[in-house]
Short mmCIF file of C-alpha atoms and ligand atoms in Angstrom, two decimals:
data_model
loop_
_atom_site.label_atom_id
_atom_site.label_comp_id
_atom_site.label_asym_id
_atom_site.label_seq_id
_atom_site.Cartn_x
_atom_site.Cartn_y
_atom_site.Cartn_z
CA MET A 1 82.08 103.58 127.99
CA THR A 2 84.09 106.37 129.68
CA THR A 3 86.88 105.36 132.00
CA THR A 4 88.27 107.65 134.67
CA SER A 5 91.75 108.83 134.42
CA SER A 6 92.70 106.87 137.50
CA THR A 7 91.43 103.74 136.02
CA ARG A 8 93.25 104.43 132.87
CA ALA A 9 96.53 105.02 134.77
CA ALA A 10 96.23 101.42 136.22
CA TYR A 11 96.95 100.02 132.69
CA GLU A 12 99.75 100.07 130.38
CA THR A 13 99.37 100.22 126.68
CA ILE A 14 101.42 97.84 124.48
CA ILE A 15 101.53 98.53 120.60
CA GLY A 16 103.30 96.92 117.78
CA LEU A 17 103.01 98.19 114.31
CA GLU A 18 103.01 96.58 110.84
CA VAL A 19 103.68 99.00 108.33
CA HIS A 20 103.14 98.53 104.52
CA ALA A 21 105.30 100.79 102.40
CA GLN A 22 104.73 100.76 98.61
CA LEU A 23 108.03 100.70 96.94
CA LEU A 24 108.82 103.34 94.26
CA THR A 25 109.76 100.96 91.55
CA ARG A 26 108.47 101.72 87.98
CA SER A 27 107.15 98.24 87.55
CA LYS A 28 105.36 95.63 89.79
CA MET A 29 107.04 93.02 92.01
CA PHE A 30 106.76 90.04 89.68
CA CYS A 31 105.97 91.44 86.22
CA GLY A 32 106.69 94.29 83.83
CA CYS A 33 103.33 96.18 84.49
CA ALA A 34 103.55 99.79 85.54
CA ALA A 35 103.08 100.30 89.37
CA ALA A 36 101.97 104.01 89.15
CA PHE A 37 98.99 105.14 91.05
CA GLY A 38 95.81 106.64 89.58
CA ALA A 39 95.49 105.00 86.19
CA ALA A 40 92.06 103.89 84.78
CA PRO A 41 90.90 100.65 86.37
CA ASN A 42 92.41 97.45 85.14
CA THR A 43 94.83 99.14 82.44
CA GLN A 44 97.95 98.02 84.32
CA VAL A 45 97.57 94.36 84.19
CA CYS A 46 99.06 91.40 82.47
CA PRO A 47 98.63 87.43 82.64
CA ILE A 48 101.12 87.41 85.50
CA CYS A 49 99.46 89.86 87.86
CA LEU A 50 96.09 88.52 86.75
CA GLY A 51 97.12 85.07 87.95
CA MET A 52 96.58 83.35 84.58
CA PRO A 53 97.49 79.58 84.56
CA GLY A 54 100.97 78.77 83.23
CA VAL A 55 102.67 82.13 83.85
CA LEU A 56 105.91 82.53 85.77
CA PRO A 57 106.80 85.49 88.06
CA VAL A 58 110.21 87.03 87.95
CA VAL A 59 111.55 89.03 91.01
CA ASN A 60 111.99 92.89 90.53
CA LYS A 61 115.51 93.45 91.46
CA ARG A 62 115.09 97.14 92.32
CA ALA A 63 112.45 96.14 94.85
CA VAL A 64 114.96 93.89 96.55
CA GLU A 65 117.58 96.67 96.43
CA PHE A 66 115.05 99.07 98.05
CA ALA A 67 114.26 96.51 100.84
CA ILE A 68 118.00 96.22 101.54
CA ARG A 69 118.36 99.97 101.72
CA LEU A 70 115.78 99.99 104.42
CA GLY A 71 117.29 97.11 106.29
CA LEU A 72 120.83 98.79 106.23
CA ALA A 73 119.29 101.92 107.43
CA MET A 74 117.66 100.12 110.27
CA HIS A 75 120.61 98.10 111.27
CA SER A 76 118.99 94.83 110.37
CA ARG A 77 120.57 91.51 109.42
CA ILE A 78 120.30 91.29 105.66
CA ALA A 79 119.76 87.70 104.53
CA THR A 80 122.20 86.52 101.80
CA SER A 81 119.58 84.02 100.89
CA SER A 82 115.83 84.67 101.36
CA ARG A 83 112.72 83.11 100.03
CA PHE A 84 109.29 83.80 98.86
CA ALA A 85 106.19 81.95 100.18
CA ARG A 86 102.59 81.71 99.20
CA LYS A 87 100.10 82.99 101.63
CA ASN A 88 96.83 81.30 100.77
CA TYR A 89 93.45 82.85 101.09
CA PHE A 90 90.47 83.79 98.99
CA TYR A 91 89.33 87.28 98.26
CA PRO A 92 88.02 88.85 95.03
CA ASP A 93 90.97 91.26 94.79
CA LEU A 94 93.55 88.37 94.86
CA PRO A 95 93.12 86.75 91.41
CA LYS A 96 95.78 83.99 92.23
CA GLY A 97 94.10 82.92 95.38
CA TYR A 98 97.43 83.41 97.14
CA GLN A 99 99.60 86.33 97.94
CA ILE A 100 103.39 86.12 97.33
CA SER A 101 105.14 87.14 100.51
CA GLN A 102 107.96 86.04 102.72
CA TYR A 103 107.54 83.87 105.63
CA GLU A 104 110.40 81.93 107.19
CA LEU A 105 113.12 83.66 105.37
CA PRO A 106 112.57 87.40 105.35
CA LEU A 107 115.09 89.72 103.62
CA CYS A 108 115.72 91.86 106.81
CA GLU A 109 115.68 90.77 110.42
CA GLY A 110 116.19 92.61 113.65
CA GLY A 111 117.47 96.12 113.89
CA TRP A 112 116.01 99.35 115.39
CA LEU A 113 114.71 102.85 114.87
CA ASP A 114 115.29 105.67 117.43
CA ILE A 115 112.37 107.82 118.06
CA ALA A 116 112.08 111.04 120.15
CA VAL A 117 109.60 110.95 123.10
CA ASP A 118 109.16 113.53 125.77
CA GLU A 119 112.50 114.99 124.76
CA GLN A 120 114.21 111.60 125.12
CA ALA A 121 115.36 109.18 122.57
CA LYS A 122 113.72 105.77 122.58
CA ARG A 123 114.86 102.76 120.79
CA ILE A 124 112.06 100.72 118.99
CA ARG A 125 113.22 97.31 117.78
CA LEU A 126 112.47 95.95 114.37
CA THR A 127 111.14 92.39 114.15
CA ARG A 128 111.56 92.00 110.36
CA ALA A 129 111.04 93.69 107.04
CA HIS A 130 109.98 91.54 104.12
CA LEU A 131 108.85 91.89 100.50
CA GLU A 132 105.43 91.04 99.28
CA GLU A 133 102.97 91.90 96.60
CA ASP A 134 99.85 94.07 97.18
CA ALA A 135 96.30 92.94 96.30
CA GLY A 136 93.95 94.65 93.94
CA LYS A 137 91.13 96.94 95.13
CA ASN A 138 87.44 96.10 95.47
CA LEU A 139 85.19 98.95 94.64
CA HIS A 140 81.63 98.98 96.23
CA ASP A 141 80.66 102.62 95.69
CA MET A 142 80.35 103.19 92.00
CA GLY A 143 76.73 103.98 92.22
CA ASP A 144 75.48 101.08 90.12
CA GLY A 145 74.80 98.76 93.13
CA ALA A 146 77.46 96.38 91.89
CA SER A 147 80.90 95.51 93.34
CA HIS A 148 83.83 96.01 90.98
CA VAL A 149 87.46 94.89 91.09
CA ASP A 150 90.48 97.00 90.09
CA LEU A 151 93.66 94.96 89.67
CA ASN A 152 96.01 97.79 88.81
CA ARG A 153 97.43 97.47 92.28
CA ALA A 154 97.61 93.73 92.39
CA GLY A 155 101.24 92.78 92.34
CA THR A 156 102.69 96.15 93.20
CA PRO A 157 105.71 95.72 95.51
CA LEU A 158 105.29 96.29 99.22
CA LEU A 159 107.75 96.24 102.09
CA GLU A 160 106.17 95.14 105.26
CA ILE A 161 108.01 96.52 108.16
CA VAL A 162 107.08 94.90 111.54
CA SER A 163 108.11 96.41 114.82
CA GLU A 164 108.56 94.66 118.19
CA PRO A 165 105.83 95.50 120.87
CA ASP A 166 107.96 98.33 122.17
CA LEU A 167 105.67 101.24 121.83
CA ARG A 168 103.73 102.33 124.93
CA SER A 169 101.34 105.01 123.88
CA SER A 170 99.45 106.40 120.89
CA ASP A 171 102.01 109.27 120.84
CA GLU A 172 104.88 106.90 120.68
CA ALA A 173 103.14 105.15 117.79
CA VAL A 174 102.70 108.34 115.94
CA ALA A 175 106.39 109.28 116.67
CA TYR A 176 107.57 105.96 115.33
CA LEU A 177 105.39 106.12 112.19
CA LYS A 178 106.62 109.71 111.47
CA ALA A 179 110.28 108.55 111.92
CA LEU A 180 109.78 105.50 109.66
CA ARG A 181 107.98 107.59 106.96
CA GLU A 182 110.74 110.11 107.16
CA LEU A 183 113.25 107.35 106.79
CA VAL A 184 111.66 105.75 103.75
CA VAL A 185 111.36 109.16 102.10
CA TYR A 186 115.00 110.02 103.03
CA LEU A 187 116.00 106.71 101.43
CA GLY A 188 113.90 107.48 98.27
CA ILE A 189 112.19 104.03 98.41
CA CYS A 190 108.58 105.22 99.10
CA ASP A 191 106.80 108.39 98.61
CA GLY A 192 105.23 108.14 102.17
CA ASN A 193 101.81 109.23 100.75
CA MET A 194 99.23 108.00 103.44
CA GLU A 195 96.23 109.33 101.58
CA GLU A 196 97.01 107.29 98.36
CA GLY A 197 97.82 104.26 100.62
CA SER A 198 101.41 104.04 99.61
CA PHE A 199 102.32 104.15 103.47
CA ARG A 200 99.78 102.51 105.66
CA CYS A 201 99.80 100.69 108.99
CA ASP A 202 98.06 98.00 111.05
CA ALA A 203 98.31 98.62 114.76
CA ASN A 204 98.43 95.76 117.24
CA VAL A 205 97.12 96.82 120.58
CA SER A 206 96.90 95.36 123.99
CA ILE A 207 96.67 96.46 127.57
CA ARG A 208 98.01 95.05 130.83
CA PRO A 209 97.97 96.13 134.48
CA ARG A 210 100.85 98.56 135.09
CA GLY A 211 103.77 96.73 136.51
CA SER A 212 102.90 93.43 134.78
CA GLU A 213 105.64 92.03 132.51
CA ARG A 214 103.28 89.69 130.61
CA PHE A 215 101.90 90.40 127.08
CA GLU A 216 98.20 89.99 126.92
CA THR A 217 95.95 89.28 124.00
CA ARG A 218 96.20 91.75 121.23
CA VAL A 219 93.67 93.21 118.79
CA GLU A 220 94.80 94.21 115.30
CA LEU A 221 93.51 97.43 113.79
CA LYS A 222 93.54 97.28 110.10
CA ASN A 223 94.61 99.72 107.45
CA ILE A 224 94.89 103.13 109.21
CA ASN A 225 95.69 105.79 106.65
CA SER A 226 96.62 109.01 108.51
CA PHE A 227 98.66 109.96 111.70
CA ARG A 228 95.59 111.43 113.16
CA TYR A 229 93.55 108.21 112.73
CA VAL A 230 96.41 106.16 114.19
CA LYS A 231 96.21 108.13 117.36
CA ARG A 232 92.46 108.12 117.47
CA ALA A 233 92.14 104.48 116.62
CA ILE A 234 94.71 103.39 119.25
CA GLU A 235 93.12 105.67 121.90
CA TYR A 236 89.62 104.38 121.22
CA GLU A 237 90.87 100.77 121.26
CA VAL A 238 92.61 101.18 124.60
CA GLU A 239 89.51 102.72 126.15
CA ARG A 240 87.43 99.83 124.75
CA GLN A 241 89.83 97.22 126.09
CA ILE A 242 89.97 98.88 129.54
CA GLY A 243 86.16 98.87 129.52
CA VAL A 244 86.02 95.19 128.73
CA VAL A 245 88.53 94.16 131.33
CA GLU A 246 87.00 96.51 134.01
CA ASP A 247 83.60 94.80 133.42
CA GLY A 248 85.19 91.54 134.07
CA GLY A 249 85.36 90.57 130.33
CA ARG A 250 88.22 89.16 128.40
CA ILE A 251 89.84 90.53 125.22
CA VAL A 252 89.41 88.28 122.23
CA GLN A 253 92.02 88.26 119.58
CA GLU A 254 90.45 89.79 116.54
CA THR A 255 90.88 92.00 113.58
CA ARG A 256 88.99 95.39 113.93
CA LEU A 257 88.45 98.24 111.40
CA PHE A 258 88.51 101.81 112.51
CA ASP A 259 85.72 104.06 111.12
CA PRO A 260 86.98 107.68 111.23
CA GLN A 261 83.60 109.05 110.62
CA ARG A 262 82.16 107.53 113.67
CA GLY A 263 85.42 107.44 115.67
CA VAL A 264 84.78 103.80 116.60
CA SER A 265 86.14 100.53 115.49
CA VAL A 266 84.14 97.49 114.58
CA SER A 267 85.03 93.85 114.72
CA MET A 268 85.87 92.56 111.23
CA ARG A 269 86.89 88.95 111.91
CA SER A 270 88.49 86.86 114.49
CA LYS A 271 92.23 86.77 113.83
CA GLU A 272 93.57 84.01 111.65
CA ALA A 273 96.59 82.24 112.85
CA ALA A 274 99.65 81.79 110.58
CA HIS A 275 98.77 78.10 109.95
CA ASP A 276 95.38 79.12 108.50
CA TYR A 277 97.15 80.52 105.60
CA ARG A 278 98.95 77.34 104.60
CA TYR A 279 102.16 79.15 103.92
CA PHE A 280 104.60 77.15 101.70
CA PRO A 281 107.70 78.15 99.61
CA ASP A 282 106.59 79.40 96.23
CA PRO A 283 107.87 76.74 93.75
CA ASP A 284 107.83 79.31 90.88
CA LEU A 285 110.50 81.59 92.37
CA VAL A 286 114.15 80.78 93.18
CA PRO A 287 115.52 81.98 96.47
CA ILE A 288 116.80 85.56 96.32
CA ALA A 289 120.61 85.60 96.66
CA ALA A 290 122.08 89.06 97.71
CA PRO A 291 125.79 88.80 97.55
CA GLU A 292 127.83 90.62 100.13
CA THR A 293 129.40 92.79 97.37
CA TRP A 294 126.06 93.98 96.23
CA ILE A 295 124.92 94.73 99.82
CA ALA A 296 128.20 96.72 100.36
CA GLU A 297 127.42 98.68 97.20
CA ILE A 298 124.03 99.61 98.31
CA ARG A 299 125.40 100.57 101.69
CA ALA A 300 128.05 102.83 100.10
CA ALA A 301 125.22 104.64 98.05
CA LEU A 302 123.00 105.34 100.98
CA PRO A 303 122.33 109.08 101.64
CA GLU A 304 123.16 110.61 105.00
CA LEU A 305 120.42 109.21 107.24
CA PRO A 306 118.62 111.07 110.07
CA GLU A 307 120.65 109.24 112.75
CA ALA A 308 124.05 110.01 111.24
CA LYS A 309 122.94 113.63 110.62
CA ARG A 310 121.84 113.79 114.28
CA ALA A 311 125.35 112.72 115.41
CA ARG A 312 127.01 115.04 113.08
CA PHE A 313 124.84 117.99 114.23
CA VAL A 314 125.70 117.23 117.86
CA SER A 315 129.53 116.97 117.20
CA GLU A 316 129.74 119.61 114.40
CA TYR A 317 127.46 122.27 115.86
CA GLY A 318 127.68 121.55 119.70
CA ILE A 319 123.86 121.24 119.98
CA VAL A 320 122.22 118.79 122.43
CA PRO A 321 121.02 115.39 121.08
CA TYR A 322 117.28 116.25 121.62
CA ASP A 323 117.64 119.40 119.43
CA ALA A 324 119.38 117.37 116.79
CA THR A 325 116.62 114.83 116.77
CA VAL A 326 114.10 117.43 116.23
CA LEU A 327 116.20 119.36 113.55
CA THR A 328 116.73 116.08 111.57
CA GLY A 329 112.98 115.25 111.80
CA SER A 330 112.87 115.98 108.20
CA ARG A 331 115.41 116.41 105.42
CA ALA A 332 113.90 119.84 104.64
CA LEU A 333 114.20 121.09 108.22
CA ALA A 334 117.69 119.83 108.50
CA ASP A 335 118.63 121.57 105.28
CA TYR A 336 116.99 124.75 106.48
CA PHE A 337 118.99 124.69 109.71
CA GLU A 338 122.35 124.17 107.82
CA ALA A 339 121.51 126.82 105.25
CA ALA A 340 121.03 129.32 108.15
CA ILE A 341 124.41 128.39 109.54
CA ARG A 342 126.01 128.79 106.14
CA HIS A 343 124.56 132.35 106.19
CA GLY A 344 126.38 133.06 109.37
CA ALA A 345 123.80 132.19 112.00
CA PRO A 346 125.40 130.77 115.23
CA PRO A 347 124.29 127.08 115.34
CA LYS A 348 122.93 127.22 118.91
CA THR A 349 120.84 130.32 118.24
CA ALA A 350 119.60 128.92 115.01
CA ALA A 351 118.67 125.66 116.62
CA ASN A 352 116.70 127.50 119.51
CA TRP A 353 114.81 129.81 117.17
CA ILE A 354 113.91 127.14 114.77
CA MET A 355 112.70 124.92 117.52
CA SER A 356 110.73 127.48 119.45
CA GLU A 357 109.60 130.41 117.27
CA LEU A 358 109.65 128.88 113.83
CA LEU A 359 108.18 125.54 114.57
CA ALA A 360 105.58 127.06 116.91
CA GLN A 361 104.42 129.29 114.07
CA LEU A 362 104.54 126.45 111.49
CA ASN A 363 102.60 124.10 113.90
CA ALA A 364 99.94 126.76 114.63
CA GLU A 365 98.85 126.82 110.93
CA GLY A 366 99.83 123.24 110.18
CA ALA A 367 102.34 124.31 107.55
CA GLU A 368 105.55 122.61 106.44
CA ILE A 369 108.94 124.20 106.43
CA GLU A 370 109.04 123.98 102.65
CA SER A 371 106.46 126.80 102.44
CA CYS A 372 107.99 129.06 105.16
CA ARG A 373 108.29 132.68 104.06
CA VAL A 374 111.32 133.36 106.24
CA THR A 375 114.40 132.30 104.35
CA PRO A 376 117.35 130.84 106.18
CA LYS A 377 119.35 133.96 104.97
CA ALA A 378 116.67 136.32 106.57
CA LEU A 379 116.83 134.37 109.79
CA ALA A 380 120.60 134.73 109.96
CA ALA A 381 120.25 138.44 109.25
CA LEU A 382 117.87 138.76 112.32
CA PHE A 383 120.40 137.18 114.60
CA ALA A 384 122.97 139.65 113.19
CA LEU A 385 120.70 142.51 114.15
CA VAL A 386 120.59 141.19 117.80
CA ASP A 387 124.29 140.58 117.87
CA ALA A 388 125.11 144.02 116.66
CA GLY A 389 122.80 145.51 119.47
CA THR A 390 120.45 147.03 116.84
CA ILE A 391 117.47 145.20 118.46
CA SER A 392 117.11 143.27 121.73
CA GLY A 393 116.39 139.63 121.81
CA LYS A 394 112.86 140.32 123.01
CA ILE A 395 112.12 142.66 120.09
CA ALA A 396 113.59 140.10 117.84
CA LYS A 397 110.56 138.01 118.48
CA THR A 398 108.26 140.68 117.45
CA VAL A 399 110.33 141.23 114.25
CA PHE A 400 110.29 137.50 113.61
CA GLU A 401 106.51 137.35 113.77
CA GLU A 402 106.33 140.13 111.21
CA MET A 403 108.94 138.38 109.05
CA TYR A 404 106.89 135.10 109.34
CA ARG A 405 103.59 136.83 108.38
CA THR A 406 104.83 138.79 105.37
CA GLY A 407 108.21 137.36 104.35
CA ALA A 408 109.79 140.84 104.90
CA GLU A 409 113.60 141.19 105.55
CA PRO A 410 114.37 141.90 109.24
CA ASP A 411 116.05 145.35 108.76
CA ALA A 412 113.00 146.45 106.76
CA VAL A 413 110.75 145.34 109.66
CA VAL A 414 112.86 147.17 112.18
CA ALA A 415 113.00 150.28 110.09
CA ALA A 416 109.28 150.26 109.33
CA LYS A 417 108.15 149.80 112.90
CA GLY A 418 110.77 151.91 114.56
CA LEU A 419 112.05 148.98 116.79
CA VAL A 420 115.70 150.06 117.02
CA GLN A 421 117.09 149.30 120.49
CA VAL A 422 117.74 152.38 122.73
CA SER A 423 121.28 152.13 124.02
CA ASP A 424 121.92 155.85 124.42
CA VAL A 425 122.99 156.53 127.90
CA ASP A 426 121.33 159.96 128.39
CA ALA A 427 118.08 158.70 126.95
CA LEU A 428 118.09 155.62 129.33
CA VAL A 429 119.05 157.68 132.25
CA ALA A 430 116.19 160.12 131.82
CA VAL A 431 113.78 157.13 131.75
CA ILE A 432 115.44 155.61 134.81
CA ASP A 433 115.21 158.83 136.81
CA ARG A 434 111.47 159.10 135.90
CA VAL A 435 110.86 155.52 137.02
CA ILE A 436 112.58 156.22 140.28
CA ALA A 437 110.74 159.48 140.94
CA ASP A 438 107.47 157.71 140.30
CA SER A 439 108.16 154.70 142.58
CA PRO A 440 109.12 156.18 146.00
CA LYS A 441 107.56 153.16 147.80
CA GLU A 442 109.47 150.51 145.88
CA LEU A 443 112.68 152.65 146.25
CA ALA A 444 112.41 152.70 149.97
CA GLN A 445 111.79 148.99 150.11
CA TYR A 446 114.73 148.26 147.86
CA LEU A 447 116.98 150.41 149.89
CA SER A 448 115.90 148.69 153.12
CA GLY A 449 117.11 145.33 151.66
CA LYS A 450 114.34 143.95 149.43
CA ASP A 451 116.80 143.46 146.64
CA LYS A 452 114.26 141.46 144.49
CA LEU A 453 112.71 144.75 143.68
CA PHE A 454 115.69 145.49 141.29
CA GLY A 455 113.74 143.46 138.68
CA PHE A 456 110.83 145.78 139.17
CA PHE A 457 112.83 148.70 138.10
CA VAL A 458 114.17 147.01 135.07
CA GLY A 459 110.62 146.10 134.12
CA GLN A 460 109.34 149.61 134.54
CA VAL A 461 112.08 150.94 132.27
CA MET A 462 111.45 148.21 129.67
CA LYS A 463 107.81 149.06 129.76
CA ARG A 464 108.25 152.70 129.37
CA THR A 465 110.58 152.19 126.37
CA GLU A 466 108.03 149.63 124.82
CA GLY A 467 110.69 146.94 125.21
CA LYS A 468 113.19 148.91 123.14
CA ALA A 469 115.71 149.65 125.90
CA ASN A 470 118.94 147.75 125.70
CA PRO A 471 118.41 145.38 128.75
CA GLY A 472 122.23 145.00 129.45
CA LYS A 473 122.67 148.76 129.61
CA VAL A 474 119.48 149.21 131.74
CA ASN A 475 120.93 146.71 134.25
CA GLU A 476 124.25 148.56 134.36
CA LEU A 477 122.81 152.05 134.73
CA LEU A 478 120.31 150.93 137.33
CA LYS A 479 122.90 149.32 139.39
CA ALA A 480 125.04 152.51 139.37
CA ARG A 481 121.95 154.58 140.12
CA LEU A 482 120.41 152.57 142.96
CA GLY A 483 123.56 151.20 144.46
CA ALA A 484 123.65 147.95 146.48
CA PRO A 485 120.51 147.49 148.52
CA GLY A 486 120.79 148.11 152.31
CA PRO A 487 120.84 148.14 155.24
P1 ADP B 26 100.51 88.77 112.41
O1 ADP B 26 100.98 88.23 111.02
O2 ADP B 26 99.65 87.73 112.95
O3 ADP B 26 99.99 90.01 112.36
P2 ADP B 26 103.19 89.36 113.17
O4 ADP B 26 104.09 88.62 114.00
O5 ADP B 26 103.49 89.51 111.73
O6 ADP B 26 101.78 88.67 113.22
O7 ADP B 26 102.85 90.88 113.76
C1 ADP B 26 102.65 90.92 115.07
C2 ADP B 26 102.75 92.24 115.44
O8 ADP B 26 102.00 92.46 116.78
C3 ADP B 26 104.04 92.90 115.81
O9 ADP B 26 104.18 94.09 115.33
C4 ADP B 26 104.22 92.74 117.19
O10 ADP B 26 105.06 93.69 117.79
C5 ADP B 26 102.84 92.96 117.67
N1 ADP B 26 102.52 92.39 119.09
C6 ADP B 26 102.74 91.11 119.42
N2 ADP B 26 102.31 90.83 120.66
C7 ADP B 26 101.62 91.96 121.02
C8 ADP B 26 100.88 92.38 122.20
N3 ADP B 26 100.71 91.58 123.14
N4 ADP B 26 100.41 93.55 122.20
C9 ADP B 26 100.57 94.49 121.20
N5 ADP B 26 101.18 94.20 120.16
C10 ADP B 26 101.81 93.00 119.91
MG1 MG B 27 99.77 91.03 110.56
ZN1 ZN B 28 101.47 92.54 85.42
#
């Protein structure tokens, strides 16, 4: 099943994501059990989360507050009255036989999240965000041939965040997930840990002929737990669907599971429809009333969010929106940028360097800004050396690479490697004279009108000084020496 790129280009990919973020509350959604990850199996359980008869759940107020935080940050409408429903199905990790979720009256509706795609901002609409409880975990690989159930996770609070089908490629899906993960971490409502499953997603994928406005049948890819897998799972699924359609087949609505080891997805079950779950309002829980005054309090306590930071970076530092988007991509990166400015770095220079040199180095080794050996102060000191004419902008890159590798201060690198810029007129004139003497052919051409050759002379001087000549001075002196080209 390999499609050619022209076949692939004939289709458009449509993706909508359902993200489950485990909320950072101390206790579970409807009981007092600890919600922490990693405890010995079945040590964080009580009659309520075990689904014993006769018990009554009580809503965790903190979880509601966290959900409202996200809703406010995503410009959603916050329902002043919302309700829990029972989603009925049978599975061994679900002791009650139903999951408490929200159905017709979710806490947050509408809203959006802006992501950066191909240096452009793109707005992804949010359908809804609602609270629900997680299920337990079935364990099949304990080595004793039996299956076990760990109910520590049963009843932990989840926020399900559902996007509209606005994403058009696996890269957009990854960009959205990263932005959303960043947001929940900024907000302090989720640790964003994909490996431990506290931030996971189901991807709904369909294809359609490019140019068509219709939505076609979608396939749901379940429980993807890394950014890399999201990309691979979607790409595999798109290829698969194109193959089916190109062979004259039809896509069936189903749930598939991605197997990262084999790089393929397998059908899990045909998709149930909402009515299969027999949703009905949970009679044990009263509707959640979130008074306007409480919502206003939560709003007032929000930290500065990526979007506001972005707008402030544009207005305060005069950088372009795309750069501001990249620099606010994580709180740590934004803090780094602002720290460099506080140490005297010109904002635009800092933005350019961080986005090109610094991020390139970090990406190359898959490192995070938090572990970067170049401090914001050292970066600002590097710019000061360029500004003072001690080194050229070109040499600064060499110095930076050394700083990045060793964590050394810029002046120490410059001194140790003898990289001080040559601005001395006599020294430069001597090099220029030698270059001209060695290039009679180019000189004749230049003088007869081939003025592009000016760059050749500049290049030769830079080469012979190992890049250390002051480029401004070289230009000036060469112009004086060569005169305007003839005839
Ligand atoms: P369900 O509970 O059946 O999964 P939801 O309405 O909760 O349904 O979620 C549906 C998800 O599927 C949303 O993220 C939505 O954007 C996405 N979606 C809907 N239609 C399509 C489609 N044709 N192609 C891709 N994604 C779709
Ligand atoms: Mg779903
Ligand atoms: Zn419990």
